[in-house]
Amino acid sequence: MKIKRSVAIPWHIIFIITIIILLYPIVFALGSSFKTLEDAYNNVLNIVPLNPTFENYITFFNSLPAFKITMNTFIIASVATIFKLITSFLAAYAFVFLQFKGKNILYFMLISTIFIPFTVTMIPNYLIISGIGLVNSVWGVILPQLANALGIFLMRQSMKTIPISLIEAAKLDHIGHARIMKDIVLPLVRPAVTSTGIWFFITTWNEYVWPVLILKSKENYTLPLALQMYISSEGGTNFTVAMAVSVITMIIPLTLYLIFQKYIIGTFTSSGIK
Amino acid sequence: MKEIRFENVWKSYGKTHVVKGLNLTIHPGERLVLLGPSGCGKSTTLRMIAGLEEITSGDLYLNGVKANDIPSGKRNVAMVFQNYALYPHMNVVENITYGLKVQKVHKDEIQKRLNAVLEMLQLKGYENRLPKDLSGGQRQRVALARAVVKKSDFFLLDEPLSNLDAQLRVSARKELVKIHEMYKQTIVYVTHDQIEAMTIGDRIALMNQGQLQMVDTPENVYNRPANIFTAKFIGSPPTNIVDMDYYDGKVMIGKQSFLLHPMWIRQINECNAKTFVFGIRPEHLEIYKTPQENTLKGTVKYVENQGSSYSIYINLEGHEVIAMSEKKNWHPGEMVYLKPKMDRIHIFDQESTQSIGYPQELDLNESSPMNHKINVETYLS
Amino acid sequence: MSDGTVFKNKESWKAYCLLIPTLIIFSIFMFWPFLYTIYLSFFDWNMITPTKEFVGLKNYIDVLSDRNTYKILGNTFIYIAFLLVINCIIPYLFAFVLDLILKRFNGFYKSALFLPAFISLVVGSILFTWILNPVSGPVAIILGWFGIEMPIWSKLDGWVILVLSLITSWKVFGYNFIVLYASINGISREIIEAARLDNVPLWKIFFHIVLPMSSATGIYVFIITIVQGLQYVFTPIKVITQGGPNYASSNAIYHAYHEAFVLYRTGHSAALSIMTMLIFFILLALEFKFVERGIYYEN
């Protein structure tokens, strides 16, 4: 199919401008985080720092328990991801390969929770977490976030592409569910599991709404909460430090995305909907 | 004993009945082909043997034991799927041996069976390839190998050759027969392809709309179809089917008639009806340019080149019938004269569509089954 | 001919075993809280006192008779309008263009447009607060070259919603784009090529072929933009304006949070959440109705 250049070129320009707008904040943060405060104020449009300095990063690590905060973020994201992956995998397997009463209604109930706004569950969840004494703790952040149906949805989509005859062949060989999952289904849906896992990890890493309710003391903060402390001064003296914290907060999700983008885009494009 | 027996087996999804009251015994060590158009229930029947479909009612016996509730894995069946169902992430050897390993078959035994099957199916040299790096024929052989190494009593094949091209199919059919002669499992083979059915089956079970139409040897299915469906389904082009009246030793088709052979008159007199359905295969309908004794008159509609012969489409009293000829010189609009070979006609009851039977005297010349198979194949191709 | 699943009813219990972890988690942290919020919406409570007072529908009446509620509902619809334009219509167009018109740099465009979806909205909020700083931010400086003065958006009704929507869109755009692209990319090439051979102009291909054939995904993106978008906006509101000035940037989601955890009126918060959710579910019901009415279904 031939498309005229006169049509394509303006669109290329529009795409490139859009991408510049979308990516500029990231470059801006990266540049500013290595600037001195003076440089940042005087040369706003200059992306490259005049005298690159690690000062801002050092300030962050001195003023807050930065290592603990980063570890907290990492632990919360990892535990939640692993747990959600396992439960979603098992549930998706049941929904795809097993027959049981109430299957459709149950699936519908789980998936429709994607459309429930978090405000509907936030008060009782807060009461539950404070009731079992998990306020201001890592587990208090993790537990309510585990109720997430997206993983079931994505993995079910992926498992549905496995020809049913593969499972039937295994069944004729008297192979049990555990082995079918481990030897056949898991290897075949590994790309989906990987990208779902990365998506979970990144969303939990970035999560702000729930941790802000649960985490009270600075040493228990996650990175987005630490970062948020720098806004109150409205670009005041801490501006360049805020940029450094932004970079630290971004770096892991972006690295994961850049490494696994093929998988991730593949999963989101092949899963489609329904 | 390796016998499979269906006793009044039904398979229904809600109100849809896919298999309706199947009674069928598959003998130990035979090759039975389940043949029929798509949606006739043949695959479902096969899958019920494998335990992949539940039986709605009736009983299935394997080795004389009621098997309705035996899980698939314990039925001692091996199956080749239409899409082969090879594990895409395992290489040839892993695909073939995976089941045995999980079953904890001894290592040496696995190796022995593996070597034998690799040898037999010419898979040596491909051991470490993934399915995606194999040709269609090789994949099919891996699927076959994976089923063979199980050494099961029952060997089920669900349209295993339908994804292969014509030449590969011929060699794959031979391979399959060879394997069967070595292991003598009971084979149930599902196909919609009559050539496959004819060449592979010891017996053919023809199904339509969930019902068994006929179970018999390929020769009998071809020569003595039990009903109109069988007559039309087997053979290409299909058997000509025309309504007829019987009167005083004559077959009346529209305003024309021809005399029946006395053996047929005796046969037809056993029925109390006057109207029947007449069937004759195109290859058994002789066609002439000039009037002959005992012929029917028709007009050529068009001629189709079949390669080795020509199909002549003829208007006979408002019915379209087909005759075969080795000559090309037939022209639309031309008047022709048709003579059914008296020993190859079929007469069916109009209401039940069942054959009224065949005269006892009718002993077909092609008594050697081997000869006949070859004949059938040339006719059908 | 198979019913799609291999294992039979006799094995139901195995399925339930596999589902148990999911069911426990969802029961405790989703289904029970859902019901309890409905319960709370009929009580007057401040989360601290040991007793709750049953007040019937009073919370709903209070919420519906509060003038701020209408301001916030109005804001909510303005947010929805902005979000739909930026994250539904534009990505639809982009996806179409990328799939049909642009042949080069395809992969690069996809990954670059999707990239901000992986960054925290807190980061986004902080960065844009500075970039869009009306006095000293880079955008203000560039506009200054042309003599344009940037509005002090965080203090102005309307402007504040637009900017917060833009910040949210920065994150949401890529996901919607990718999903729509996948749907359009899944449309049979033969159909589109046949239209091209008939010299059908591109805009007609978009409206007559691509739009109807990707409409199931289109509606999904439409719904998800409203439902998720409003929740995503929560973060920039909380980080940048706290709903201000004078509720000018608050929406239904933020206000429910504000009622519960700032004003400690759980009843009002619960009533508002339930009403918001009902609106969402009406939208969903509409989706199902439309989809079942035979809007073309992919696959």
XYZ file of C-alpha atoms in Angstrom, chain B residues 133-373:
241
model
C 11.952 -25.735 12.818
C 10.385 -28.869 11.351
C 8.436 -29.331 8.150
C 4.776 -30.276 8.254
C 5.550 -33.897 7.485
C 8.203 -34.075 10.186
C 5.873 -32.571 12.756
C 3.273 -35.105 11.854
C 5.802 -37.887 12.359
C 6.840 -36.484 15.733
C 3.203 -36.487 16.783
C 2.942 -40.073 15.600
C 6.162 -40.973 17.407
C 4.933 -39.440 20.637
C 1.828 -41.583 20.457
C 3.697 -44.726 19.424
C 6.209 -44.701 22.284
C 3.391 -45.015 24.775
C 2.720 -48.545 23.488
C -0.928 -48.121 24.273
C -3.629 -50.624 23.493
C -5.670 -47.970 21.744
C -4.355 -45.648 19.137
C -6.583 -42.715 18.274
C -5.976 -40.401 15.345
C -8.008 -37.271 14.743
C -7.611 -36.198 11.111
C -3.851 -36.569 11.454
C -3.059 -36.025 7.789
C -5.357 -33.137 7.007
C -2.573 -30.567 7.280
C -0.283 -32.355 4.847
C -0.087 -31.972 1.110
C -1.274 -34.748 -1.164
C 2.094 -36.462 -1.729
C 3.040 -36.534 1.932
C -0.337 -37.976 2.728
C 0.312 -41.027 0.601
C 3.597 -41.808 2.350
C 2.139 -41.026 5.763
C -0.689 -43.473 5.158
C 1.791 -46.207 4.341
C 3.794 -45.387 7.433
C 0.745 -45.629 9.596
C -0.196 -49.039 8.237
C 3.393 -50.166 8.759
C 3.325 -49.060 12.375
C 0.082 -50.852 12.923
C 1.443 -54.045 11.505
C 4.308 -53.871 14.015
C 2.328 -53.041 17.128
C -1.186 -54.303 16.338
C -2.908 -51.733 18.518
C -6.578 -51.082 18.015
C -6.645 -48.051 15.759
C -9.512 -45.589 15.547
C -8.914 -43.091 12.808
C -11.101 -40.066 12.202
C -11.207 -38.473 8.786
C -13.514 -36.763 6.343
C -11.403 -37.961 3.441
C -12.790 -41.071 1.789
C -9.512 -42.018 0.131
C -7.828 -42.090 3.506
C -10.704 -44.120 4.845
C -10.516 -46.612 2.013
C -6.770 -47.063 2.146
C -6.321 -47.210 5.891
C -9.456 -48.842 7.217
C -10.031 -52.504 7.808
C -13.547 -51.297 8.349
C -15.203 -47.945 7.860
C -17.837 -46.535 10.175
C -19.660 -43.826 8.301
C -21.462 -41.231 10.399
C -23.849 -38.444 9.583
C -25.602 -36.026 11.918
C -24.625 -38.019 14.963
C -25.860 -41.303 13.607
C -23.975 -44.299 12.394
C -24.861 -44.924 8.747
C -22.918 -48.037 7.936
C -20.066 -50.081 9.351
C -18.370 -52.426 6.968
C -15.265 -53.128 4.919
C -14.224 -50.470 2.395
C -15.300 -52.808 -0.407
C -18.790 -53.179 0.916
C -19.150 -49.519 1.764
C -18.312 -48.763 -1.831
C -20.076 -51.594 -3.594
C -23.030 -52.201 -1.377
C -23.911 -48.936 0.343
C -26.520 -49.570 2.992
C -28.383 -46.359 2.349
C -28.589 -43.312 0.127
C -26.289 -41.232 2.343
C -23.520 -43.810 2.079
C -23.977 -44.145 -1.664
C -23.712 -40.417 -2.153
C -20.923 -39.765 0.349
C -18.560 -42.430 -0.937
C -17.221 -41.988 -4.436
C -16.442 -38.966 -6.517
C -18.363 -37.747 -8.400
C -21.158 -38.967 -6.133
C -23.605 -41.717 -6.980
C -26.488 -40.636 -9.186
C -29.701 -40.804 -7.206
C -33.011 -40.712 -9.062
C -36.582 -41.450 -8.009
C -38.014 -44.491 -9.779
C -41.188 -46.501 -10.083
C -41.166 -50.222 -10.440
C -43.657 -51.820 -12.792
C -43.682 -55.222 -14.311
C -39.967 -55.884 -14.289
C -39.119 -52.412 -15.396
C -37.541 -49.420 -13.791
C -39.501 -46.331 -14.744
C -37.721 -43.008 -14.570
C -40.040 -40.248 -15.626
C -41.527 -41.412 -18.931
C -38.680 -43.765 -19.733
C -37.953 -47.243 -18.551
C -35.513 -50.101 -18.802
C -35.709 -53.764 -17.997
C -34.290 -55.091 -14.765
C -32.209 -58.223 -14.604
C -34.235 -61.165 -13.202
C -32.075 -61.340 -10.064
C -33.118 -57.767 -9.239
C -36.751 -58.526 -10.000
C -36.652 -61.277 -7.390
C -35.027 -58.894 -4.931
C -37.449 -56.065 -5.554
C -40.465 -58.304 -5.382
C -39.674 -58.958 -1.742
C -40.682 -55.383 -1.029
C -44.259 -54.338 -1.168
C -43.599 -50.918 -2.624
C -43.966 -49.484 -6.095
C -41.749 -46.465 -5.764
C -38.056 -46.609 -4.928
C -34.898 -44.621 -5.281
C -32.510 -45.728 -7.949
C -28.764 -45.284 -7.616
C -25.920 -45.796 -10.033
C -22.348 -44.591 -9.825
C -21.152 -42.411 -12.724
C -18.446 -44.926 -13.481
C -21.088 -47.640 -13.851
C -23.326 -45.697 -16.177
C -22.366 -46.466 -19.761
C -22.912 -43.697 -22.266
C -23.524 -44.084 -26.010
C -24.087 -41.828 -28.991
C -26.531 -44.189 -30.625
C -29.566 -45.997 -29.212
C -28.783 -49.357 -27.644
C -30.890 -52.062 -26.181
C -32.372 -51.157 -22.808
C -31.087 -47.576 -22.556
C -32.367 -44.270 -21.275
C -32.274 -41.085 -23.304
C -30.808 -37.839 -22.035
C -29.319 -34.540 -23.143
C -25.757 -33.476 -22.420
C -25.607 -30.327 -20.281
C -21.879 -29.910 -19.972
C -18.623 -31.784 -19.817
C -16.015 -31.574 -17.093
C -12.419 -32.604 -17.572
C -11.283 -34.852 -14.716
C -7.833 -35.513 -16.086
C -7.946 -39.228 -16.774
C -11.569 -39.107 -17.835
C -14.496 -36.781 -18.442
C -17.623 -36.302 -16.382
C -20.623 -35.834 -18.598
C -23.502 -34.003 -16.918
C -26.745 -35.150 -18.437
C -30.324 -34.067 -18.108
C -32.363 -37.233 -17.663
C -36.063 -36.573 -17.341
C -35.372 -33.396 -15.378
C -32.755 -35.018 -13.110
C -29.088 -34.258 -13.422
C -27.046 -37.405 -13.703
C -23.351 -37.885 -14.327
C -21.702 -40.456 -16.527
C -17.984 -41.024 -17.006
C -16.291 -41.371 -20.339
C -12.732 -41.623 -21.489
C -13.578 -39.742 -24.652
C -13.933 -36.033 -24.986
C -16.340 -35.865 -27.889
C -19.539 -35.046 -26.004
C -21.225 -31.759 -26.649
C -23.854 -29.805 -24.778
C -27.298 -30.269 -26.264
C -26.389 -33.613 -27.777
C -28.753 -36.547 -27.239
C -27.100 -39.520 -25.509
C -28.121 -42.993 -24.434
C -27.389 -44.321 -20.959
C -27.091 -47.890 -19.859
C -26.681 -48.759 -16.180
C -24.471 -51.797 -15.549
C -26.965 -54.251 -14.203
C -24.624 -55.714 -11.582
C -23.736 -52.285 -10.182
C -27.084 -50.666 -9.561
C -28.488 -49.783 -6.137
C -32.110 -49.656 -5.146
C -33.223 -47.914 -1.962
C -36.456 -47.744 -0.102
C -37.975 -44.336 -0.607
C -39.068 -43.784 2.952
C -36.271 -45.236 5.044
C -33.590 -44.426 2.417
C -32.120 -47.842 3.242
C -30.967 -50.240 0.562
C -33.467 -52.980 -0.294
C -30.480 -55.322 -0.335
C -28.494 -56.971 -3.088
C -29.308 -60.151 -5.039
C -27.535 -63.234 -3.765
C -26.198 -64.019 -7.202
C -24.362 -60.771 -7.222
C -20.837 -61.864 -6.488
C -18.568 -59.141 -7.628
C -15.619 -60.126 -9.729
C -13.163 -58.109 -7.747
C -13.132 -60.583 -4.936
C -9.531 -59.948 -3.935
C -9.640 -57.032 -1.560
C -6.158 -55.855 -2.459
C -7.054 -55.505 -6.107
C -10.171 -53.769 -5.252
C -8.523 -51.205 -3.038
